[in-house]
Coordinates of C-alpha atoms in Angstrom, one line a residue:
M1 CA 74.2 84.8 146.4
I2 CA 73.2 86.3 143.1
T3 CA 74.6 84.5 140.0
F4 CA 74.9 86.3 136.7
P5 CA 74.8 85.0 133.1
K6 CA 77.9 84.9 130.9
P7 CA 78.7 88.2 129.1
D8 CA 76.7 88.6 125.9
V9 CA 77.8 89.9 122.6
E10 CA 77.0 93.5 123.4
Q11 CA 79.3 93.6 126.4
F12 CA 82.3 92.7 124.3
L13 CA 81.3 94.8 121.4
R14 CA 80.4 97.8 123.5
T15 CA 84.1 98.2 124.0
F16 CA 84.8 101.6 122.8
S17 CA 87.5 102.4 120.2
I18 CA 89.7 105.4 119.5
G19 CA 90.3 106.5 115.9
D20 CA 92.8 109.4 116.3
F21 CA 94.0 111.9 118.9
I22 CA 95.8 115.2 119.3
V23 CA 97.2 117.2 122.2
R24 CA 97.0 121.0 122.4
P25 CA 100.5 122.7 122.2
D26 CA 100.0 123.8 125.9
E27 CA 99.0 120.3 126.9
K28 CA 95.8 121.5 128.5
Q29 CA 93.4 119.7 126.2
L30 CA 93.2 116.3 124.6
V31 CA 91.0 115.8 121.6
F32 CA 90.2 112.3 120.3
S33 CA 87.8 110.5 117.9
T34 CA 85.9 107.8 119.6
N35 CA 82.6 106.0 119.5
L36 CA 81.7 106.7 123.0
S37 CA 78.1 107.4 122.0
G38 CA 77.9 104.4 119.7
K39 CA 79.0 106.4 116.7
Y40 CA 82.2 108.2 116.1
N41 CA 82.5 111.9 117.1
L42 CA 85.2 114.1 118.5
W43 CA 85.5 114.4 122.2
G44 CA 87.7 116.6 124.4
M45 CA 89.3 116.3 127.9
D46 CA 90.7 119.3 129.8
L47 CA 94.0 117.9 131.1
P48 CA 94.8 116.8 133.8
N49 CA 91.1 116.0 134.1
S50 CA 89.9 112.8 132.5
F51 CA 86.1 113.4 132.1
P52 CA 85.4 113.7 128.4
Y53 CA 82.9 116.1 126.7
P54 CA 81.6 116.0 123.1
L55 CA 82.9 118.4 120.5
T56 CA 80.9 117.2 117.4
S57 CA 77.7 115.4 116.9
I58 CA 77.9 114.5 113.2
D59 CA 78.3 110.7 113.9
Q60 CA 81.2 110.2 111.4
S61 CA 84.6 108.9 111.9
C62 CA 87.6 111.2 111.7
Q63 CA 90.4 110.6 109.3
E64 CA 92.7 113.6 110.0
L65 CA 93.1 115.6 113.1
L66 CA 95.4 118.5 114.1
F67 CA 95.6 121.6 116.3
D68 CA 96.4 125.0 115.3
K69 CA 100.0 125.7 116.3
Q70 CA 98.9 128.3 118.8
G71 CA 96.2 126.1 120.2
R72 CA 93.3 128.3 119.0
F73 CA 91.2 125.8 116.8
I74 CA 91.1 122.3 115.5
I75 CA 91.2 121.0 112.0
A76 CA 89.5 117.7 111.4
G77 CA 88.7 115.5 108.4
F78 CA 85.5 113.5 108.1
D79 CA 84.0 111.4 105.3
Q80 CA 80.3 110.3 105.0
D81 CA 79.3 106.8 106.1
G82 CA 82.6 105.2 105.2
N83 CA 82.9 106.5 101.6
E84 CA 86.5 107.8 102.4
N85 CA 85.8 111.1 100.6
T86 CA 87.4 113.1 103.4
Q87 CA 86.7 116.8 103.7
F88 CA 88.4 119.2 106.1
Y89 CA 86.7 121.4 108.7
G90 CA 87.7 123.9 111.3
I91 CA 86.2 123.3 114.8
P92 CA 86.3 125.5 117.9
L93 CA 88.2 124.2 120.9
K94 CA 85.0 123.6 122.9
G95 CA 83.1 122.2 119.8
G96 CA 80.1 123.7 118.2
A97 CA 79.5 124.9 114.6
M98 CA 82.0 123.5 112.2
K99 CA 83.4 125.6 109.3
A100 CA 84.2 123.9 105.9
I101 CA 87.9 124.5 105.1
V102 CA 88.4 122.2 102.2
H103 CA 85.2 120.8 100.8
H104 CA 84.8 119.5 97.3
E105 CA 82.2 116.8 96.6
N106 CA 83.5 113.4 95.5
T107 CA 87.1 114.2 96.3
R108 CA 89.6 112.5 98.5
N109 CA 91.7 114.8 100.6
F110 CA 94.8 113.7 102.7
M111 CA 97.4 114.9 105.2
P112 CA 96.5 118.4 106.3
I113 CA 99.6 120.3 107.6
L114 CA 99.6 123.7 109.1
S115 CA 102.3 126.3 108.6
N116 CA 104.3 127.5 111.6
D117 CA 102.1 130.5 112.0
S118 CA 98.9 128.5 111.3
Q119 CA 98.0 131.0 108.4
R120 CA 98.4 128.3 105.7
L121 CA 97.1 124.8 105.3
Y122 CA 99.0 122.4 103.1
Y123 CA 97.2 119.3 101.9
T124 CA 97.0 116.6 99.2
T125 CA 93.8 116.0 97.1
S126 CA 92.4 113.9 94.3
R127 CA 90.8 117.1 92.9
G128 CA 91.8 117.6 89.3
N129 CA 94.3 114.6 89.3
P130 CA 92.5 111.5 90.8
S131 CA 95.2 109.0 89.8
F132 CA 98.3 110.7 91.0
L133 CA 97.0 113.6 93.2
N134 CA 97.9 117.2 93.6
S135 CA 99.0 119.2 96.7
Y136 CA 97.9 122.7 97.6
C137 CA 98.7 125.5 99.9
L138 CA 95.5 127.2 101.2
D139 CA 95.7 130.7 102.8
L140 CA 93.2 130.4 105.6
E141 CA 92.5 134.1 105.8
S142 CA 92.0 134.9 102.1
G143 CA 90.9 131.5 100.9
Q144 CA 93.4 131.6 98.0
E145 CA 95.0 128.4 96.9
T146 CA 98.3 127.8 95.3
Q147 CA 99.2 124.4 93.7
I148 CA 102.6 123.4 95.0
L149 CA 102.9 119.8 93.7
E150 CA 101.5 117.9 90.8
G151 CA 101.6 114.1 90.8
E152 CA 102.7 112.6 87.6
D153 CA 103.8 108.9 87.7
A154 CA 102.7 107.9 91.2
A155 CA 100.3 109.1 93.9
T156 CA 102.3 112.0 95.5
Y157 CA 101.7 113.5 98.9
I158 CA 103.2 116.5 100.6
I159 CA 104.3 115.3 104.1
G160 CA 106.2 118.3 105.7
F161 CA 108.4 121.3 105.2
S162 CA 111.6 122.8 106.5
P163 CA 111.5 125.3 109.5
D164 CA 111.8 128.2 107.1
E165 CA 109.0 126.6 104.9
K166 CA 111.3 127.0 101.8
T167 CA 111.7 123.2 101.3
Y168 CA 108.9 120.7 101.1
L169 CA 109.1 116.9 101.6
Y170 CA 107.0 114.9 99.4
H171 CA 106.3 111.2 99.1
K172 CA 105.8 109.2 95.9
H173 CA 103.8 105.9 96.3
Y174 CA 104.6 103.5 93.6
A175 CA 103.5 100.4 95.6
N176 CA 103.3 99.4 99.3
T177 CA 106.8 98.1 98.8
Y178 CA 108.1 100.9 96.6
S179 CA 108.0 104.5 97.8
L180 CA 110.4 107.3 97.5
L181 CA 110.9 110.6 99.4
Y182 CA 111.9 113.9 97.7
A183 CA 112.7 117.4 98.9
K184 CA 111.6 120.2 96.7
C185 CA 113.2 123.7 97.0
G186 CA 112.0 126.1 94.3
S187 CA 112.4 124.2 91.0
K188 CA 114.9 121.7 92.5
D189 CA 113.9 118.2 93.5
M190 CA 116.2 116.0 95.4
L191 CA 115.8 112.2 95.9
L192 CA 116.6 111.4 99.6
T193 CA 117.9 107.9 99.1
P194 CA 120.7 106.9 96.7
P195 CA 119.5 106.0 93.2
S196 CA 118.8 102.3 92.9
E197 CA 117.1 100.0 90.5
K198 CA 116.1 97.8 93.4
Q199 CA 112.7 98.8 94.9
H200 CA 112.7 100.1 98.4
T201 CA 110.5 102.2 100.7
V202 CA 110.8 105.5 102.6
T203 CA 107.9 105.7 105.1
H204 CA 108.6 108.9 107.2
G205 CA 110.7 112.0 107.0
V206 CA 111.2 114.9 109.4
F207 CA 113.3 118.1 109.2
V208 CA 115.6 118.8 112.2
S209 CA 117.0 121.8 110.5
D210 CA 116.5 123.6 107.2
S211 CA 119.1 121.2 105.6
L212 CA 119.0 118.0 107.6
V213 CA 116.2 115.4 107.2
Y214 CA 115.8 112.2 109.2
L215 CA 113.9 109.4 107.5
L216 CA 112.9 105.8 107.8
T217 CA 113.9 103.6 104.8
D218 CA 114.8 100.0 103.9
Y219 CA 117.1 101.1 101.1
D220 CA 119.6 98.3 100.5
S221 CA 118.2 96.4 103.4
D222 CA 115.3 94.0 104.3
F223 CA 114.2 95.9 107.4
T224 CA 113.5 99.6 107.8
Y225 CA 116.0 101.6 109.6
L226 CA 116.8 105.3 110.6
A227 CA 118.8 107.4 108.2
S228 CA 119.6 111.0 107.5
F229 CA 120.0 113.1 104.4
N230 CA 121.9 116.4 104.3
L231 CA 120.4 118.6 101.6
E232 CA 123.6 120.8 101.3
T233 CA 126.0 117.9 100.9
N234 CA 123.7 115.3 99.3
Q235 CA 124.9 112.9 102.0
F236 CA 122.8 109.9 102.9
T237 CA 123.8 108.3 106.1
K238 CA 122.5 105.2 107.9
I239 CA 122.0 106.0 111.5
K240 CA 120.5 103.0 113.4
E241 CA 119.2 99.7 112.5
L242 CA 118.1 96.7 114.6
E243 CA 118.1 93.0 113.5
N244 CA 114.8 91.7 112.2
E245 CA 113.0 94.9 113.4
S246 CA 111.4 97.6 111.2
F247 CA 111.0 101.2 112.2
T248 CA 107.5 102.4 111.7
M249 CA 107.0 105.9 113.2
L250 CA 109.3 108.9 113.6
K251 CA 108.7 112.0 115.7
Y252 CA 111.0 115.0 116.5
N253 CA 111.1 117.1 119.6
E254 CA 112.9 120.3 118.6
E255 CA 113.2 121.8 122.0
L256 CA 115.0 118.8 123.4
Q257 CA 116.5 117.6 120.1
L258 CA 115.2 114.2 120.5
L259 CA 114.0 111.7 117.9
L260 CA 111.3 109.1 118.9
V261 CA 111.2 106.0 116.8
A262 CA 108.6 103.2 117.0
S263 CA 109.2 99.8 115.5
E264 CA 107.5 96.5 114.8
K265 CA 109.1 93.2 115.3
G266 CA 106.7 90.4 114.4
V267 CA 103.4 90.8 116.3
V268 CA 104.6 93.5 118.8
D269 CA 106.0 97.0 118.8
H270 CA 108.8 98.8 120.5
L271 CA 109.7 102.5 121.2
Y272 CA 113.1 104.1 121.2
E273 CA 114.6 107.5 121.7
L274 CA 117.7 109.1 120.0
D275 CA 119.3 112.1 121.7
L276 CA 120.7 114.1 118.8
Q277 CA 123.0 116.0 121.1
N278 CA 125.0 113.1 122.4
G279 CA 124.0 110.3 120.2
N280 CA 122.5 108.1 123.0
W281 CA 120.0 105.5 121.8
S282 CA 117.7 104.1 124.5
N283 CA 114.7 101.8 124.7
I284 CA 111.4 103.2 126.2
P285 CA 109.1 100.6 127.8
I286 CA 105.5 101.0 126.6
P287 CA 102.2 100.2 128.2
C288 CA 100.8 98.2 125.4
S289 CA 101.8 95.7 122.7
V290 CA 100.9 97.7 119.5
I291 CA 101.4 101.5 119.1
V292 CA 98.8 103.1 117.0
K293 CA 99.9 106.8 117.2
L294 CA 102.7 108.7 119.0
E295 CA 102.9 112.4 119.8
V296 CA 105.7 114.3 121.5
A297 CA 105.0 117.6 123.3
K298 CA 107.4 120.5 123.5
S299 CA 107.9 119.7 127.2
G300 CA 109.2 116.2 126.3
A301 CA 106.0 114.5 127.5
L302 CA 105.0 111.5 125.3
Y303 CA 101.4 110.7 124.3
L304 CA 100.7 107.3 122.9
S305 CA 97.6 105.5 121.7
G306 CA 97.9 101.8 121.7
M307 CA 96.4 98.4 122.7
S308 CA 97.3 94.8 123.5
A309 CA 95.5 91.5 122.8
T310 CA 93.6 91.8 126.0
K311 CA 93.7 95.6 126.5
P312 CA 91.4 97.8 124.5
H313 CA 92.6 100.9 122.7
N314 CA 93.6 103.7 125.2
I315 CA 95.6 106.9 125.2
Y316 CA 98.6 107.2 127.6
K317 CA 100.8 110.0 128.7
K318 CA 104.4 109.5 129.9
T319 CA 106.2 112.0 132.1
G320 CA 109.4 110.9 133.7
D321 CA 109.4 107.1 133.8
E322 CA 105.7 106.6 134.3
W323 CA 102.9 106.0 131.8
V324 CA 99.4 107.2 133.0
S325 CA 96.3 106.1 131.1
L326 CA 94.3 109.1 130.2
T327 CA 91.4 107.0 128.9
K328 CA 90.0 104.0 130.8
Y329 CA 88.5 101.8 128.1
T330 CA 88.0 98.2 129.2
V331 CA 85.6 95.5 128.1
P332 CA 82.5 96.5 130.1
G333 CA 81.2 93.9 132.5
V334 CA 84.1 91.4 131.7
D335 CA 86.9 90.7 134.0
S336 CA 90.3 90.8 132.4
N337 CA 90.9 87.2 133.6
E338 CA 88.2 86.2 131.1
L339 CA 90.1 87.5 128.2
V340 CA 92.6 85.3 126.2
E341 CA 96.1 86.1 125.3
P342 CA 97.4 84.4 122.1
D343 CA 100.2 81.9 121.8
I344 CA 102.8 82.7 119.1
I345 CA 103.5 79.6 117.1
K346 CA 105.5 79.1 114.0
Y347 CA 105.2 76.4 111.3
R348 CA 106.9 75.6 107.9
T349 CA 104.9 76.1 104.7
F350 CA 105.1 74.3 101.3
D351 CA 108.4 75.9 100.4
N352 CA 109.9 75.6 103.8
L353 CA 109.3 79.3 104.6
E354 CA 108.6 79.9 108.3
I355 CA 105.1 81.4 109.0
E356 CA 104.3 83.0 112.4
S357 CA 100.8 82.8 113.7
L358 CA 98.7 83.9 116.6
F359 CA 96.7 81.1 118.1
F360 CA 94.0 82.2 120.5
R361 CA 92.8 79.2 122.5
A362 CA 89.4 79.4 124.2
K363 CA 89.6 78.8 128.0
K364 CA 88.9 75.2 129.0
E365 CA 85.7 76.2 130.8
N366 CA 84.3 77.8 127.6
D367 CA 86.0 75.6 124.8
N368 CA 83.5 74.1 122.5
G369 CA 86.1 72.4 120.4
E370 CA 85.6 74.6 117.4
V371 CA 88.3 76.5 115.6
I372 CA 87.9 79.7 113.4
F373 CA 90.6 80.0 110.8
W374 CA 91.2 83.8 110.3
P375 CA 93.3 85.0 107.3
H376 CA 94.0 88.7 107.9
G377 CA 93.3 91.7 105.6
G378 CA 95.7 93.8 103.8
P379 CA 97.3 91.6 102.5
Q380 CA 100.4 93.8 103.3
A381 CA 99.3 94.1 106.9
A382 CA 99.5 91.6 109.7
E383 CA 97.6 90.0 112.6
R384 CA 99.3 91.4 115.7
E385 CA 98.9 91.5 119.4
F386 CA 96.2 94.2 119.2
F387 CA 92.7 94.1 120.7
R388 CA 89.8 92.7 118.7
A389 CA 86.5 92.7 120.7
S390 CA 85.1 90.3 118.1
F391 CA 88.0 87.8 118.9
Q392 CA 87.4 87.9 122.6
F393 CA 83.7 87.5 122.0
F394 CA 84.1 84.4 120.0
L395 CA 86.6 83.1 122.4
N396 CA 84.3 83.6 125.4
N397 CA 81.7 81.7 123.4
G398 CA 84.0 78.8 123.1
Y399 CA 85.6 79.3 119.6
S400 CA 89.4 79.2 119.3
I401 CA 91.0 81.4 116.6
F402 CA 94.0 80.7 114.4
A403 CA 95.5 83.8 112.6
P404 CA 98.6 83.2 110.4
N405 CA 100.8 85.9 109.1
F406 CA 101.3 84.4 105.6
R407 CA 103.7 85.7 103.0
G408 CA 103.0 89.3 102.2
S409 CA 102.5 90.3 105.8
T410 CA 104.3 93.2 107.4
G411 CA 106.7 92.9 110.3
Y412 CA 108.9 90.3 108.6
G413 CA 111.0 92.3 106.2
L414 CA 110.6 93.8 102.7
E415 CA 111.3 90.5 100.9
F416 CA 108.6 88.7 102.8
M417 CA 106.2 91.6 102.2
K418 CA 106.9 91.6 98.4
M419 CA 106.0 87.8 98.1
V420 CA 102.3 88.5 97.8
E421 CA 102.7 91.0 94.9
G422 CA 101.4 89.5 91.7
D423 CA 100.7 86.3 93.6
W424 CA 97.5 86.8 95.6
G425 CA 96.1 83.4 94.9
N426 CA 99.0 80.9 95.1
G427 CA 101.8 81.5 97.7
P428 CA 99.6 83.1 100.4
R429 CA 96.8 80.5 99.8
M430 CA 99.3 77.6 100.3
D431 CA 100.6 79.3 103.4
N432 CA 97.1 79.2 104.8
V433 CA 96.7 75.6 103.7
A434 CA 99.9 74.8 105.6
G435 CA 98.4 76.4 108.7
L436 CA 95.2 74.4 108.3
D437 CA 97.3 71.2 108.1
W438 CA 99.3 72.3 111.2
L439 CA 96.0 72.6 113.2
I440 CA 95.0 69.1 112.0
E441 CA 98.4 67.5 112.7
Q442 CA 98.6 69.0 116.1
G443 CA 95.1 67.6 116.9
Y444 CA 93.4 71.0 117.3
A445 CA 91.0 70.5 114.5
Q446 CA 89.6 67.8 112.1
K447 CA 89.7 68.2 108.3
G448 CA 86.2 69.2 107.2
N449 CA 85.3 70.6 110.6
I450 CA 87.0 74.0 110.5
L451 CA 85.2 77.4 110.4
L452 CA 86.6 80.0 107.9
M453 CA 86.2 83.7 108.3
G454 CA 88.0 86.8 107.0
G455 CA 87.6 90.4 106.1
S456 CA 88.9 92.4 103.0
F457 CA 91.9 90.5 101.7
G458 CA 91.0 88.0 104.4
G459 CA 87.5 87.8 102.9
Y460 CA 89.1 87.2 99.4
M461 CA 91.2 84.5 100.9
A462 CA 88.2 82.9 102.6
L463 CA 86.4 82.8 99.3
L464 CA 89.4 81.4 97.5
L465 CA 90.1 78.8 100.2
H466 CA 86.4 77.8 100.0
G467 CA 86.6 77.5 96.3
R468 CA 89.9 75.5 96.1
H469 CA 90.0 73.7 99.5
A470 CA 86.3 73.2 100.5
D471 CA 87.1 69.9 102.1
Y472 CA 88.8 71.6 105.0
F473 CA 85.7 73.6 106.1
K474 CA 82.1 73.3 107.2
A475 CA 81.0 77.0 107.0
V476 CA 82.5 80.2 105.6
V477 CA 82.1 83.9 106.5
D478 CA 83.3 86.6 103.9
I479 CA 83.4 90.1 105.2
F480 CA 83.8 92.6 102.2
G481 CA 86.2 90.4 100.3
P482 CA 86.9 90.8 96.5
S483 CA 85.4 87.9 94.6
N484 CA 86.6 88.8 91.0
L485 CA 90.1 90.3 90.6
F486 CA 89.1 91.8 87.2
S487 CA 86.2 93.8 88.6
F488 CA 88.2 94.5 91.8
I489 CA 91.1 96.1 89.8
N490 CA 88.7 98.2 87.8
S491 CA 86.7 99.5 90.8
V492 CA 89.3 100.5 93.4
P493 CA 89.8 104.2 94.1
E494 CA 91.5 106.0 91.2
D495 CA 94.7 106.7 93.3
W496 CA 95.0 103.0 93.9
K497 CA 94.9 102.0 90.2
P498 CA 98.5 102.9 89.3
V499 CA 99.8 100.4 91.8
M500 CA 97.5 97.5 90.8
D501 CA 99.7 96.0 88.1
Q502 CA 102.4 95.4 90.6
W503 CA 100.1 94.7 93.6
V504 CA 97.5 92.3 92.0
G505 CA 98.3 92.0 88.2
N506 CA 97.5 93.5 84.8
P507 CA 94.1 92.4 83.4
E508 CA 95.6 91.9 79.9
K509 CA 99.1 90.6 80.5
D510 CA 98.2 88.5 83.5
R511 CA 94.7 87.4 82.3
E512 CA 95.2 83.7 82.9
K513 CA 96.7 84.2 86.2
L514 CA 94.0 86.5 87.4
I515 CA 91.3 84.0 86.3
E516 CA 93.1 81.4 88.3
Y517 CA 93.4 83.7 91.4
S518 CA 89.8 84.9 91.3
P519 CA 87.4 83.1 93.7
I520 CA 84.5 83.4 91.3
T521 CA 86.3 80.9 89.1
Y522 CA 85.6 78.2 91.6
L523 CA 81.8 78.5 92.0
D524 CA 81.2 74.8 91.3
S525 CA 83.4 73.7 94.4
M526 CA 81.9 76.3 96.8
N527 CA 79.6 73.9 98.4
K528 CA 79.7 74.9 102.1
P529 CA 77.2 77.2 103.7
M530 CA 78.2 80.9 103.5
L531 CA 77.6 84.2 105.1
V532 CA 78.6 87.3 103.1
I533 CA 78.7 90.8 104.7
Q534 CA 79.3 94.0 102.7
G535 CA 79.2 97.8 103.3
A536 CA 77.2 99.6 100.6
N537 CA 79.5 102.6 100.6
D538 CA 82.8 100.6 100.5
P539 CA 85.1 102.4 98.1
R540 CA 87.9 99.7 98.3
V541 CA 86.0 96.5 97.8
V542 CA 82.7 97.8 96.2
K543 CA 79.3 96.3 96.7
E544 CA 79.5 94.6 93.3
E545 CA 82.2 92.3 94.6
S546 CA 79.8 90.7 97.1
D547 CA 76.7 91.1 94.9
Q548 CA 78.1 89.0 92.1
I549 CA 79.3 86.1 94.2
V550 CA 76.1 86.0 96.2
K551 CA 74.0 86.0 93.0
A552 CA 76.1 83.3 91.3
L553 CA 76.0 81.1 94.3
K554 CA 72.3 81.4 94.7
E555 CA 71.8 80.6 91.0
K556 CA 73.6 77.4 91.7
G557 CA 71.2 76.7 94.6
R558 CA 74.0 77.1 97.3
S559 CA 73.2 78.1 100.8
V560 CA 74.4 81.7 101.2
E561 CA 73.1 84.5 103.3
Y562 CA 73.8 88.2 102.5
M563 CA 74.0 91.0 105.0
L564 CA 74.2 94.5 103.4
L565 CA 75.0 97.5 105.6
E566 CA 73.6 100.6 103.9
D567 CA 75.6 103.2 106.0
E568 CA 78.9 101.6 106.2
G569 CA 82.1 101.5 104.0
H570 CA 85.1 99.3 104.5
G571 CA 84.6 98.4 108.1
F572 CA 82.1 99.1 110.9
S573 CA 82.0 102.6 112.1
K574 CA 78.6 102.4 113.9
K575 CA 78.3 100.3 117.0
E576 CA 74.7 99.1 116.2
N577 CA 76.0 97.7 112.9
E578 CA 79.0 96.0 114.4
I579 CA 76.9 94.4 117.1
A580 CA 74.3 93.3 114.5
V581 CA 77.1 91.8 112.3
Y582 CA 78.6 89.7 115.1
Q583 CA 75.3 88.6 116.4
K584 CA 74.6 87.4 112.9
I585 CA 78.0 85.6 112.5
L586 CA 77.6 83.9 115.9
S587 CA 74.1 82.8 115.0
F588 CA 75.4 81.5 111.6
L589 CA 78.3 79.6 113.1
N590 CA 76.2 78.1 115.8
Q591 CA 74.0 76.4 113.2
F592 CA 76.9 74.2 112.2
T593 CA 78.4 73.4 115.7
G594 CA 75.4 72.4 117.7
V595 CA 76.4 75.2 120.2
T596 CA 73.6 76.9 122.2
E597 CA 73.5 80.6 121.3
N598 CA 74.6 83.1 123.9
V599 CA 73.2 86.3 122.4

């Protein structure tokens, strides 16, 4: 009998991902962005067949994707090596030469929307107004553009229009926890939630007629619910809310008069349907734990992309009561029994607030006794039951992973989410310390013997925990984390800067607090071996953030390794880079565990 070695890093990280997808109006073609070749391109499938074929070969991830309303062409947005300066292109249905539709160097373009006859393209851009953004209507035949919105006091995005195209919906983003929805008809602008001094959010809005809009909001509530606004009567109405559950996506099927509503409750998602003809509300079972995108066809068929902790990203179609997986992505060469589901645990933090956490425990036959503590990114995001190939790789190599949803995380209400604003370095830090203490008290780890790793805000938190609580750890990995909040605030994209005072703090008014919360303040106590990873093109956490902390630590003679990826931004869009990063991380961690490498 032939015996085979354990799966290596490439088998886990060769798991393919899906960035976005669309379905042609006649449902005869599925187009999706995937790294099937190792780099992201657009691929197509002629339904009901499931064999994909390439549509582009530009090796760039896709940020926006839509079909012409008559199904004659595709519009897609691509940036360059992670710089997030998305430009829009037209692409033939079977691929081939791309035509630039909106292309202005060093601009950020968002949310393309086609008119009902596909003659006009609406979109939002940083061009001419990088802080607050402008929106345009582009005539695709003549090339003439008309500015229809000018952002003034907040980043402003056009998100839709009425069936007669006389009324636009636009979204004003003051902060992640403060956003408003307006309707604009001619020179008249209407706020679609009642006036209030209390901050709240409106996340989605759809017209179901020329005068009636359905929207998702947490106005006068802690959790997001479904509401409506009648433009003729100025009537705001709460339609449906669920306890401790926030609605996150909203889709409308005009032919069947159905609203599809996705929600998040803690670490998992749910899906519901509201029949506008009879008012029936029903739950729709889904084939995954986390919904990434939802589309509803004219026929009523649902298309969903999603994943679970042990099921990679796939696209599913629902007709009748059955979900069919259109893509078949798995972990190559790895049996599903070898993958680890997380335990959901709760603990109390310093002020008695309850914190929910995912605890992935390595299987007994693999367990090396080591624990990786993983503060998530965002910070107004959450660790959820979605698939991370890197997690399963570390688990298979014996490392358990503890990932807490500290204050500021989504999925636990607006009040919980706001707790991180202006408090990056205290409350969330102490929530993480309470998680470390829980691990120690429960006997899963020993103080001074925990491995610390995080990316983005999680990288910032890894640096801060290292600087202020080094005695808990034996090695630290920072993946593109801010190290100095002053330089971070100054270097984020221009359309982020208006929210920074509320989100992080004001460099003048909050100077002392930002010094206290900046990891670079605590260089003297950063005495554990470190690995720092950074994308050279990262527009969110720029290269300087990692450069300065690495330089300062090296000047103090500390053990720090630096891995710079020249063709990446805020993440890993190229498989060879992702594999190289996690090979490096595993090799780094194994130095401090006495574990034999399996790469």
